[in-house]
XYZ file of C-alpha atoms in Angstrom:
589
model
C 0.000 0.000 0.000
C 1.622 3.401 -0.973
C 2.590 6.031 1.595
C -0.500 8.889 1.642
C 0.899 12.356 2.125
C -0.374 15.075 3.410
C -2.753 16.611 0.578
C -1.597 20.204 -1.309
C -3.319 22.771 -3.412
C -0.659 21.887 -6.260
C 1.786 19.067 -6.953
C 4.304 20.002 -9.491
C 6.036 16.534 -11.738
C 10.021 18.044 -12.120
C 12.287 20.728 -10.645
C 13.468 22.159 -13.584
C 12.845 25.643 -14.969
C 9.089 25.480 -15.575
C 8.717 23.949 -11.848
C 10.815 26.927 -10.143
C 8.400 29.384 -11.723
C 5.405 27.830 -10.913
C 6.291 26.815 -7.839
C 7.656 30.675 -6.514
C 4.463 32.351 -8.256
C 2.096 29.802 -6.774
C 3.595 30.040 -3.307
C 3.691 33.288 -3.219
C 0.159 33.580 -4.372
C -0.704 31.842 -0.933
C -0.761 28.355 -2.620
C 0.662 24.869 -0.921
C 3.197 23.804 -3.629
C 5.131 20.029 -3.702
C 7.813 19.684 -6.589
C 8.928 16.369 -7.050
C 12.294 15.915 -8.612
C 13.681 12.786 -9.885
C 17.427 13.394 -9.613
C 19.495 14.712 -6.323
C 20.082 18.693 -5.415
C 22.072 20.703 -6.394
C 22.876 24.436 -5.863
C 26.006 26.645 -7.565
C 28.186 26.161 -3.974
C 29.175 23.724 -3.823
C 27.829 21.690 -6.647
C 29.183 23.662 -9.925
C 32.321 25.120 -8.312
C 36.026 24.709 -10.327
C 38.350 22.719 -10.790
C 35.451 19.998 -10.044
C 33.144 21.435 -12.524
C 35.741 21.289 -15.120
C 36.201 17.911 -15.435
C 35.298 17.594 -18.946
C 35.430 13.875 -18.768
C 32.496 13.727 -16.740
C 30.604 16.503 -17.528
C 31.100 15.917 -21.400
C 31.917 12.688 -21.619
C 30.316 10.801 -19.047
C 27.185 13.002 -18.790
C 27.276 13.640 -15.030
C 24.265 16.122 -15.164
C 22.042 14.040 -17.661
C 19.552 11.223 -16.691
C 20.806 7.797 -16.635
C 19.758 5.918 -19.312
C 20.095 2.756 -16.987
C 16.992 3.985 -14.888
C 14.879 5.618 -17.160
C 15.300 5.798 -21.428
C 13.414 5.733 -24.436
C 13.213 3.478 -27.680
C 13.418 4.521 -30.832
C 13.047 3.580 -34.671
C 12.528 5.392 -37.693
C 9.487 4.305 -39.344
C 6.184 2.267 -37.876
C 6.749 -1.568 -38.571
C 10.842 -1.007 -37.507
C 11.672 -2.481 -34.454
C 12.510 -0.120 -32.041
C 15.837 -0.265 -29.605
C 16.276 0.871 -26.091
C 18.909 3.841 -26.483
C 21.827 2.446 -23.754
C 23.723 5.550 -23.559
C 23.057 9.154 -24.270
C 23.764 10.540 -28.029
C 21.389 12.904 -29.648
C 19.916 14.894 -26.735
C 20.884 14.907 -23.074
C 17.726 15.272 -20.467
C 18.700 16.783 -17.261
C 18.420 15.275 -14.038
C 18.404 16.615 -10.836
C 17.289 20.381 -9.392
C 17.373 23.004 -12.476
C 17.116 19.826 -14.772
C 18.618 20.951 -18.686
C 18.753 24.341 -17.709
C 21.624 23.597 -15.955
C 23.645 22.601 -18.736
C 22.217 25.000 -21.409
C 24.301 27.612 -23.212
C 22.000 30.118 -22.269
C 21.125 30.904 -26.344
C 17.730 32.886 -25.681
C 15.694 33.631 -28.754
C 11.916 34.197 -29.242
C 10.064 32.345 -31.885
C 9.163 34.838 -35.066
C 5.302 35.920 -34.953
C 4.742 33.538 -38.326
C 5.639 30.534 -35.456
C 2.675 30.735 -33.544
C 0.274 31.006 -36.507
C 1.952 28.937 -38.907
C -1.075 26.773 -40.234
C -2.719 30.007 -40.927
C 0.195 31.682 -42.492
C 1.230 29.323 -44.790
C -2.450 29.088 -46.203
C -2.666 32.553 -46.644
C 0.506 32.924 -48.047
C 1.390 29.771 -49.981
C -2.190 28.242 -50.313
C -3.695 25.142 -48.227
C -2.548 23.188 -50.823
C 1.223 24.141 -50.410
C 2.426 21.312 -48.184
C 1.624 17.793 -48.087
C -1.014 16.298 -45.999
C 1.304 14.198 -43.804
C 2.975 17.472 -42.988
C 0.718 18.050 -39.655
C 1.097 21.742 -38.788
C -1.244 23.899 -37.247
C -1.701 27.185 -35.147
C -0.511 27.363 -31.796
C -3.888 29.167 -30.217
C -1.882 31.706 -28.813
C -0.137 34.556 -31.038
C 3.358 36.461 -30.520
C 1.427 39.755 -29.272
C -0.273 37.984 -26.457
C 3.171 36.410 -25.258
C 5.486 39.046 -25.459
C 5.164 40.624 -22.031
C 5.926 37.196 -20.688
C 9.256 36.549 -23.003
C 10.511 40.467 -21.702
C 9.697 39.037 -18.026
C 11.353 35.983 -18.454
C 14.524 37.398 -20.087
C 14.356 39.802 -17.319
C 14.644 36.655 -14.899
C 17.597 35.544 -16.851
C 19.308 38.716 -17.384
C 19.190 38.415 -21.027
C 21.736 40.238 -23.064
C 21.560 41.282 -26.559
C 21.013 43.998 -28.895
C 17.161 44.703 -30.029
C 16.241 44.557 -34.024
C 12.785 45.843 -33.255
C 11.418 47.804 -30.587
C 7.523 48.698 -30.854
C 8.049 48.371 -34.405
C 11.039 50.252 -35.203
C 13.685 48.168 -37.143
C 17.259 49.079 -35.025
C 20.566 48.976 -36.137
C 22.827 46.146 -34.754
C 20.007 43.980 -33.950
C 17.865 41.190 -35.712
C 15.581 43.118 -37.986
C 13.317 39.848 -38.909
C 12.423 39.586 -35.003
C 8.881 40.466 -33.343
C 8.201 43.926 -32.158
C 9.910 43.867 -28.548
C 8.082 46.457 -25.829
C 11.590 47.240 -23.995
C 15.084 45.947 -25.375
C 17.271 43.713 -23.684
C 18.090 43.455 -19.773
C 21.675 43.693 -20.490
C 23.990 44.785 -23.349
C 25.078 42.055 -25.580
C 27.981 40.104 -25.550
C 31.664 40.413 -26.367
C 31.914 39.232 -29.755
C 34.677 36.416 -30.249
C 37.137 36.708 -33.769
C 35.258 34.498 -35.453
C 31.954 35.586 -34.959
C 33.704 38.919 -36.365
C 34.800 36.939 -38.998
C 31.450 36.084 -40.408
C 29.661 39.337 -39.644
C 31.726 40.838 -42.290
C 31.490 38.225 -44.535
C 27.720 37.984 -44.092
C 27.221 41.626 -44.486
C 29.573 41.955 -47.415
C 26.666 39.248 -48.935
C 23.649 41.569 -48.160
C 22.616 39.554 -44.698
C 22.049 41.709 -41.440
C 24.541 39.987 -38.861
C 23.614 40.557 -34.914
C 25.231 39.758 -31.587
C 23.282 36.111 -30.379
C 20.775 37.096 -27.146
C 22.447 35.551 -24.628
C 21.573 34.546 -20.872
C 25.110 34.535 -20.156
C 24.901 37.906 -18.325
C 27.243 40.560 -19.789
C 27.467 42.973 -16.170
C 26.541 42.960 -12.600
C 22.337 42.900 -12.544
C 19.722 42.057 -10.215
C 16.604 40.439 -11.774
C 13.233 41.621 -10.826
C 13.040 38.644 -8.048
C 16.091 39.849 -6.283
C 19.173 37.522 -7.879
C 22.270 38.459 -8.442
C 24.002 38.294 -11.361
C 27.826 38.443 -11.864
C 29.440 38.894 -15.482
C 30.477 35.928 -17.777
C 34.327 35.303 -17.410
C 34.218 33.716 -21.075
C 35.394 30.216 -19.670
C 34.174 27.833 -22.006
C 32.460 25.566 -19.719
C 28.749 26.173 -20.489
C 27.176 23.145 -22.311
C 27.072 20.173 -20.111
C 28.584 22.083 -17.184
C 26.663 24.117 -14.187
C 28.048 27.893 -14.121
C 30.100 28.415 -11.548
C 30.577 32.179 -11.707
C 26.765 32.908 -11.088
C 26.589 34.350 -14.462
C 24.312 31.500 -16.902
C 20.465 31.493 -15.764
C 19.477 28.837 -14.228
C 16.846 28.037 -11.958
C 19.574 27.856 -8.759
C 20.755 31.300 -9.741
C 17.514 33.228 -10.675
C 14.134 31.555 -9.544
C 14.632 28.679 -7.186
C 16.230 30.581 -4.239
C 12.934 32.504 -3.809
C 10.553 29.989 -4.414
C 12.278 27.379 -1.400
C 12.496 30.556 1.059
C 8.271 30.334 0.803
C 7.110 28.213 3.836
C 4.144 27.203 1.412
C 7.006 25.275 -1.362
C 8.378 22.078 -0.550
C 11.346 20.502 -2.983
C 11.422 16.615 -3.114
C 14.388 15.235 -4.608
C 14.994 11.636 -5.592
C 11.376 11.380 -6.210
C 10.170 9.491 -9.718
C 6.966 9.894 -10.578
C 5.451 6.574 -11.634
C 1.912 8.254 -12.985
C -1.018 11.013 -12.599
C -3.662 9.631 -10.547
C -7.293 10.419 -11.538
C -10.635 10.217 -10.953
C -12.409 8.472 -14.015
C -16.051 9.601 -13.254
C -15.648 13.153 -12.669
C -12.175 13.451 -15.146
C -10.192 15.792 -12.466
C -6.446 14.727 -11.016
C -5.916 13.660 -8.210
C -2.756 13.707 -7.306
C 0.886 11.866 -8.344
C 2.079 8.593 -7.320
C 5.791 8.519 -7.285
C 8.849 5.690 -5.760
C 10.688 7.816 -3.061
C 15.210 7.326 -1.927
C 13.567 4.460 0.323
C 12.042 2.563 -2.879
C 8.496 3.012 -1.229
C 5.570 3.719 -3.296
C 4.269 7.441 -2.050
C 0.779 9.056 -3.196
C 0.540 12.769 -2.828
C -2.904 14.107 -3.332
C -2.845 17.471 -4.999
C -6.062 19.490 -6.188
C -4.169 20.289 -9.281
C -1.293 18.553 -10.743
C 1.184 20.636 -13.581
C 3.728 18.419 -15.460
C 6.762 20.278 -15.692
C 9.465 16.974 -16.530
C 11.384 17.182 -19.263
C 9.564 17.144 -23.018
C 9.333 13.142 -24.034
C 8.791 12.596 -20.472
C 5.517 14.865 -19.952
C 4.106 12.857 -22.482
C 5.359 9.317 -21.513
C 3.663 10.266 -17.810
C 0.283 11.090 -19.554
C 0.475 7.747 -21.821
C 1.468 5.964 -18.776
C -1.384 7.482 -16.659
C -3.941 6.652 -19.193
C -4.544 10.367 -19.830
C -6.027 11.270 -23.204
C -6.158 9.396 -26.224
C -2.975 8.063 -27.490
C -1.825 8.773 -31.021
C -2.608 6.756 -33.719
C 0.137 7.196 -36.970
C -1.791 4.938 -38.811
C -5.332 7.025 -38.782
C -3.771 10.169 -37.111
C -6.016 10.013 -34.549
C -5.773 10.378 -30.870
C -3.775 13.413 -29.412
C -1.137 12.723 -26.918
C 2.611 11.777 -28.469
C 1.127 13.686 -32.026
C 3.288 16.096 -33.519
C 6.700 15.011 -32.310
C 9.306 17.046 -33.262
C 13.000 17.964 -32.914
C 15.671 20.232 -34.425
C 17.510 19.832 -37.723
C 20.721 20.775 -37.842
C 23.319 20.959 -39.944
C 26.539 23.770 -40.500
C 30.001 24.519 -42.348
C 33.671 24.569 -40.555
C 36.506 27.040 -42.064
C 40.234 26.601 -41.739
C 42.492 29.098 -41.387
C 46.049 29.552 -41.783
C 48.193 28.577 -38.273
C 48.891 32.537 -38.055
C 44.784 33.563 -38.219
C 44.207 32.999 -33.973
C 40.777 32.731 -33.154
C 41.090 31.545 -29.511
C 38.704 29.394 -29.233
C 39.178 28.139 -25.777
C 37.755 32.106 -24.777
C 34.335 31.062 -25.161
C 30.626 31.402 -24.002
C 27.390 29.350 -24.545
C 25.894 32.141 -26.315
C 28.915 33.766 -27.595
C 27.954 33.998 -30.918
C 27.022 36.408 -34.416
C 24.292 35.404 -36.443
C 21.737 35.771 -39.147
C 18.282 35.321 -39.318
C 17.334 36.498 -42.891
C 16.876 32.398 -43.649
C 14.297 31.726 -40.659
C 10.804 30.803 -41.195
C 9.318 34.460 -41.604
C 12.232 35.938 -43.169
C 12.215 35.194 -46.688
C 9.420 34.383 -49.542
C 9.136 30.299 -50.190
C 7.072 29.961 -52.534
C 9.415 28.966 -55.277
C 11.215 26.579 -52.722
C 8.441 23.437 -52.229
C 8.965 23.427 -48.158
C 8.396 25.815 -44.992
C 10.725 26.563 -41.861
C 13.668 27.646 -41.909
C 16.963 28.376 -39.675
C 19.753 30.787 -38.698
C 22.996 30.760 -39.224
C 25.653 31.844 -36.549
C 29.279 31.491 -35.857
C 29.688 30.692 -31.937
C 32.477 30.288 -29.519
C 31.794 28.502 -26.731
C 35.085 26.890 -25.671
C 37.967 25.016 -27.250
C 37.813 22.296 -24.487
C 40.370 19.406 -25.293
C 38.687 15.996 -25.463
C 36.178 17.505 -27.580
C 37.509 19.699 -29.749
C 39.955 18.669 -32.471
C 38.802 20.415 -36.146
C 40.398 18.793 -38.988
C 39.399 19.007 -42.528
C 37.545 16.561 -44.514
C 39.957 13.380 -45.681
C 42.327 14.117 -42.674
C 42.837 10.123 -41.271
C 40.914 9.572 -38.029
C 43.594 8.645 -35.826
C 47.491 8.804 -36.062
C 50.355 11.412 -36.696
C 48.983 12.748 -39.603
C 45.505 13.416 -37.595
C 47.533 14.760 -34.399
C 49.152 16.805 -36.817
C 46.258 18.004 -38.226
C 44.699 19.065 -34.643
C 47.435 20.704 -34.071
C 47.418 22.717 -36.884
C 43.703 23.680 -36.515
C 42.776 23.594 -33.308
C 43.081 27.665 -32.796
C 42.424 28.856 -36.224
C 39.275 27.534 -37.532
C 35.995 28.537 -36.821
C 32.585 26.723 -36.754
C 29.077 27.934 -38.434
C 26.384 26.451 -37.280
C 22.554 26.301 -38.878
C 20.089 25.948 -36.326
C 17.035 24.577 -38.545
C 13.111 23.833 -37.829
C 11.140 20.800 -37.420
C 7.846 20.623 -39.440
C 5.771 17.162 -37.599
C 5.161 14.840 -40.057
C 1.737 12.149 -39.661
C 4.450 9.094 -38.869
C 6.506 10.817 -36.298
C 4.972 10.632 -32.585
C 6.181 9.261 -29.280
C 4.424 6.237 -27.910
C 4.907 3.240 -25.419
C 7.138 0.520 -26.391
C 5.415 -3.078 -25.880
C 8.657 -4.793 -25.179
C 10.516 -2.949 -22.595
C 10.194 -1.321 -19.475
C 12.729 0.980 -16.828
C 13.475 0.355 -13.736
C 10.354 0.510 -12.100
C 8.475 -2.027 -14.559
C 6.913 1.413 -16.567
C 6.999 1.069 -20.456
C 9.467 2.703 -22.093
C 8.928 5.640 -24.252
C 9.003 5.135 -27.846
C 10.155 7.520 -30.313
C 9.291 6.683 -33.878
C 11.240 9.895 -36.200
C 12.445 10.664 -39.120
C 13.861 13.721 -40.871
C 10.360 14.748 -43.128
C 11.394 15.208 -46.740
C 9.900 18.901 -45.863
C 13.096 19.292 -43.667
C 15.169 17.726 -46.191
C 14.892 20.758 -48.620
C 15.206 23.260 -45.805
C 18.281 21.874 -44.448
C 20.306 21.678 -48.217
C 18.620 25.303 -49.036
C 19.881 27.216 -45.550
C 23.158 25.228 -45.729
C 23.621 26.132 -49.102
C 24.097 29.800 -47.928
C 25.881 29.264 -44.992
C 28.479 27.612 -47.182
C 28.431 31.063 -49.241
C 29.180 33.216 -45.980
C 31.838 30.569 -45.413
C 33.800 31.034 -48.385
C 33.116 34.733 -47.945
C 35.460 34.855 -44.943
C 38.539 33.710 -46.805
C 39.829 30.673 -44.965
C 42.421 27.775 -46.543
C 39.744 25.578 -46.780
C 35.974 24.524 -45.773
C 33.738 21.739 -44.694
C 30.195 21.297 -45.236
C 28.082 19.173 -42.318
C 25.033 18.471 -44.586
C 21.942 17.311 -42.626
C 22.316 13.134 -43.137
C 19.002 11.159 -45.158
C 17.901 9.884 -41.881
C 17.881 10.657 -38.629
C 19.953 8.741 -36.147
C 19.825 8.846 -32.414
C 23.446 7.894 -31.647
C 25.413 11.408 -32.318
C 24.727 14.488 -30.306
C 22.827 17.262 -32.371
C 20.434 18.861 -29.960
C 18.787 18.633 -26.938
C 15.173 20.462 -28.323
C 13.227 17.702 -28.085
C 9.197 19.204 -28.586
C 5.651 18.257 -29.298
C 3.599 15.003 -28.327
C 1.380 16.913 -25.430
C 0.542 19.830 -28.023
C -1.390 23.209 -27.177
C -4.252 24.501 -29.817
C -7.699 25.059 -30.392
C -9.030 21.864 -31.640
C -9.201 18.882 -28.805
C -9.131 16.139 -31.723
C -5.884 17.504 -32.630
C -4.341 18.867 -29.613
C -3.838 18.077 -25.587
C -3.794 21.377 -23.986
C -5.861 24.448 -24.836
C -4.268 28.041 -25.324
C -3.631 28.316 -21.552
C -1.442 24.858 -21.410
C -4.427 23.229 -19.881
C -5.534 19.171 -20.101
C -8.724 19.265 -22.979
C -9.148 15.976 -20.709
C -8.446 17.071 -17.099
C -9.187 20.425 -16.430
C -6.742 20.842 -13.382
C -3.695 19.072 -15.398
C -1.504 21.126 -17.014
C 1.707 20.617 -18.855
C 4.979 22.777 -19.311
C 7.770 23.055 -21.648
C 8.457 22.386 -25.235
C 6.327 19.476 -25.117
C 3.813 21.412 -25.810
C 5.009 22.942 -28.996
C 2.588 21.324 -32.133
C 6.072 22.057 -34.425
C 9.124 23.536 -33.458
C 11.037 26.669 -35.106
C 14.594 27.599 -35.707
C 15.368 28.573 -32.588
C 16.907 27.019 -29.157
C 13.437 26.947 -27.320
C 14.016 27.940 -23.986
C 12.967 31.600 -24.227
C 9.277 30.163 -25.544
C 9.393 27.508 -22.991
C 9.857 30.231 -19.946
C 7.314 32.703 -21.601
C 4.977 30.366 -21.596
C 5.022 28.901 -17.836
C 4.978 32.566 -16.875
C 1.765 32.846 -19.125
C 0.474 29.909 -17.873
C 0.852 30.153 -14.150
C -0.955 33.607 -14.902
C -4.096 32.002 -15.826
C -3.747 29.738 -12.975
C -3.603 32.222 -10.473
C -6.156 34.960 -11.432
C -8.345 32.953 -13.732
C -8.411 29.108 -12.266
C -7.447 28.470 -9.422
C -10.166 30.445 -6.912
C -12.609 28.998 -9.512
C -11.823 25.348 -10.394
C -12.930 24.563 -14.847
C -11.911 24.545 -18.133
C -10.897 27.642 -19.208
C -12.467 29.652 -22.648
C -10.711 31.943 -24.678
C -11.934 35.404 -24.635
């Protein structure tokens, strides 16, 4: 028999980003708040303090902040009738685990999604006509637009101490900034970055080619600041240890640094580490949650009863938890029915390296997460496609962010993979070439979805996750168009000699690309088609919600956290002043 607990107003599933803001604004709207966190604590002293936090070994290498696939992973295949494999070690994507989950380990790259994003089913048929894209390409309109979130992107970018230079401010284009963004109501926080040679590099190169190059917004915080909570922020030292590493300088947001603190110094917010949730317990006559069931550090089985219950795990695992829990109707490839797991989606990437001569020093080892230049004149609402056959896009940026030595060794294509002639070779180019990357969309397709695998289970006798993905032929044409150019700006900037990383025919799990894993509990306006309304509420459950990027129906070129933290902030809005002192679904206006 499982453990009862004591009951609260609202039990949160994670301690991650979304959980630290919805746990501080709920407990200090005067509501009793449980977070239940899978992983251990952890808190800048003394967790993510040097030399131990520069071990790349285990940070890189080993994955020392990520989940452990022997506890908890996923299966995956490409296609429906492929058998799917349990993935035995982390490749493509690393989940966080523990308190401040993957914002943690970000690079602290914060850009909002273009206005087009929200409304993209819409735009496209207005633009292109409905008959534009495929069928099997399954996107649709988010049921929220760019004008209603943009006071909560400013607030959250506030919270992280964003820095960056605005390209439009109430609708006035600026110089130095990204001219293809959404109107912004106040610029940055915090001026942008230091921009690393080789980010000057292909500035000049890009604007001697007609593009509109602009420092990358950046959560790496540029100067002293205080966020409107309270935290302090100290400058980025330009150490190089941001991906896979905690920042040790109080300088990356992350939930430790600029939410958490305040939400755990509430009497009404309790944090419960080494807590897996096992499922969402609800009532089947009158369809409300109530409460989580979850295996505690003793192995015992504990039910905490909750009035509402907000998912806030990582992406794939929101939506594992609701398939697991019996919540919704699971997605069907082969009809497209059913709702939760639809519209899986992830990032497609792809990019161009350029060598220089010994004597052209580019330092790479002086880097940041979000040290970068870019362009965006190749994102989704940035150019015309309708000579082009596919939507999306990407942008293209040069970034910096640390010439650390197990990982980094450049060397140009037919260079042998190991021996003298490759140490040569490193040696040669470790400090003189520089790296362009383009950061590409993810259109959902009808056959990719996440689901439960019927042959194996995790530690705790749950089905596994199954991910069934593949790059859509949609994504395909994106990719070789948007490389395409960034090859251009990488002959423009006059290196020895160049290689082109063209996106591969299929997708494969095994070698790291991103960690912007979206979709399969989907917001919209249609319940046949999506799992959560506008406000990130359960169509099904009306006091279940679910956070992050899982609730994306397709996902943009852009790293996602700045949408993911805008939209907790607009959804724990709703909770408070429209929900929670009145208990139902929730209409639009």
């Amino acid at each position: 028999m499982a453990v009862r607990m004591k009951p609260v107003d609202v039990a949160l599933v994670g301690g991650g980003a979304t959980a630290a803001i919805l746990g501080k604004e709920l407990a200090e709207a005067g509501y009793s708040v449980v977070a239940l966190e899978r992983g251990r604590m952890r808190q800048t002293v003394p967790d993510f303090q040097s030399p131990y936090m520069h071990d790349e070994l285990k940070y890189s290498v080993r994955h020392s902040l990520m989940q452990d696939p022997g506890t908890q992973t996923l299966t995956f295949r490409n296609f429906v009738g492929q058998k799917a494999l349990p993935m035995r070690q982390l490749g493509s994507f690393l989940p966080g685990t523990g308190v401040g989950g993957a914002m943690v380990h970000w690079n602290g790259q914060t850009w909002r999604f273009q206005p087009e994003s929200f409304v993209l089913r819409s735009w496209v048929n207005e633009r292109y006509g409905s008959d534009f894209l495929p069928e099997d390409i399954t996107i649709q309109d988010w049921g929220i637009t760019y004008d209603e979130l943009e006071p909560y992107y400013d607030f959250f970018e506030k919270i992280c101490g964003t820095s960056g230079t605005a390209g439009n401010l109430a609708g006035q284009i600026q110089e130095g900034g990204n001219p293809f963004e959404g109107p912004r109501s106040e610029p940055y926080p915090n001026p942008p970055m230091k921009q690393a040679y080789a980010g000057h590099l292909f500035g000049e190169a890009a604007a001697d080619l007609g593009y509109t190059p602009f420092p990358v917004p950046s959560s790496n915080v540029t100067r002293h600041y205080t966020n409107p909570y309270g935290a302090r922020f100290q400058p980025c030292m330009y150490c190089g240890f941001c991906e896979h590493y905690g920042c040790e300088h109080f300088a990356k947001a992350s939930p430790q640094v600029a939410i958490l603190p305040f939400a755990m110094a509430n009497e009404n917010f309790e944090l419960r580490t080494n807590a897996y949730v096992q499922r969402v317990e609800w009532d089947r006559g009158s369809k409300v949650a109530t409460g989580v069931t979850y295996i505690d550090a003793r192995g015992r089985e504990v039910f905490q009863p909750a009035n509402m219950v907000a998912l806030c795990a990582f992406a794939h695992h929101n939506v594992v938890l609701m398939l697991n829990s019996g919540i919704g109707t699971p997605y069907d490839p082969s009809t497209g029915e059913g709702t939760v797991g639809r519209n899986y989606t992830y990032q497609t990437m792809s990019g161009a390296t350029v060598f220089y001569p010994p004597d052209v020093q580019l330092n790479s080892f002086m880097g940041a997460g979000a040290l970068g230049t870019a362009i965006d004149d190749f994102n989704t609402g940035s150019f015309d496609h309708s000579e082009l056959g596919f939507v999306g896009g990407a942008y293209i940026a040069a970034y910096t962010t640390g010439g650390r030595p197990i990982n980094r060794h450049p060397v140009p294509d037919g260079t042998p993979r190991w021996g003298t002639e490759w140490k040569q070779a490193v040696q040669r180019h470790y400090n003189s070439t520089a790296t362009i990357t383009v950061h590409g969309s993810s259109m959902p397709h009808r056959g990719n979805y996440i689901g439960l695998d019927p042959n194996y289970t995790d530690a705790f006798g749950q089905p596994l996750g199954m991910i069934t993905f593949d790059f859509p032929h949609n994504d395909r044409l994106m990719s070789r168009y948007v490389t395409s150019k960034a090859w251009e700006i990488a002959e423009a900037m006059g290196g020895e000699q160049i290689s082109v990383s063209w996106l591969d025919d299929h997708y494969s799990i095994v070698p790291y690309q991103t960690t912007h894993n979206t979709g399969g509990a989907i917001m919209g306006t249609d319940p046949t088609k999506s799992v959560v309304n506008k406000f990130l509420q359960s169509w099904d459950l009306h006091n279940l919600w679910v956070m992050g990027s899982s609730v994306f129906p397709q996902n943009a070129g852009y790293n996602p956290t700045d949408t993911v933290g805008a939209l907790a902030y607009w959804a724990v809005d709703h909770m408070i002043n429209d929900y929670l002192q009145d208990p139902r679904p929730l209409v639009p206006t």
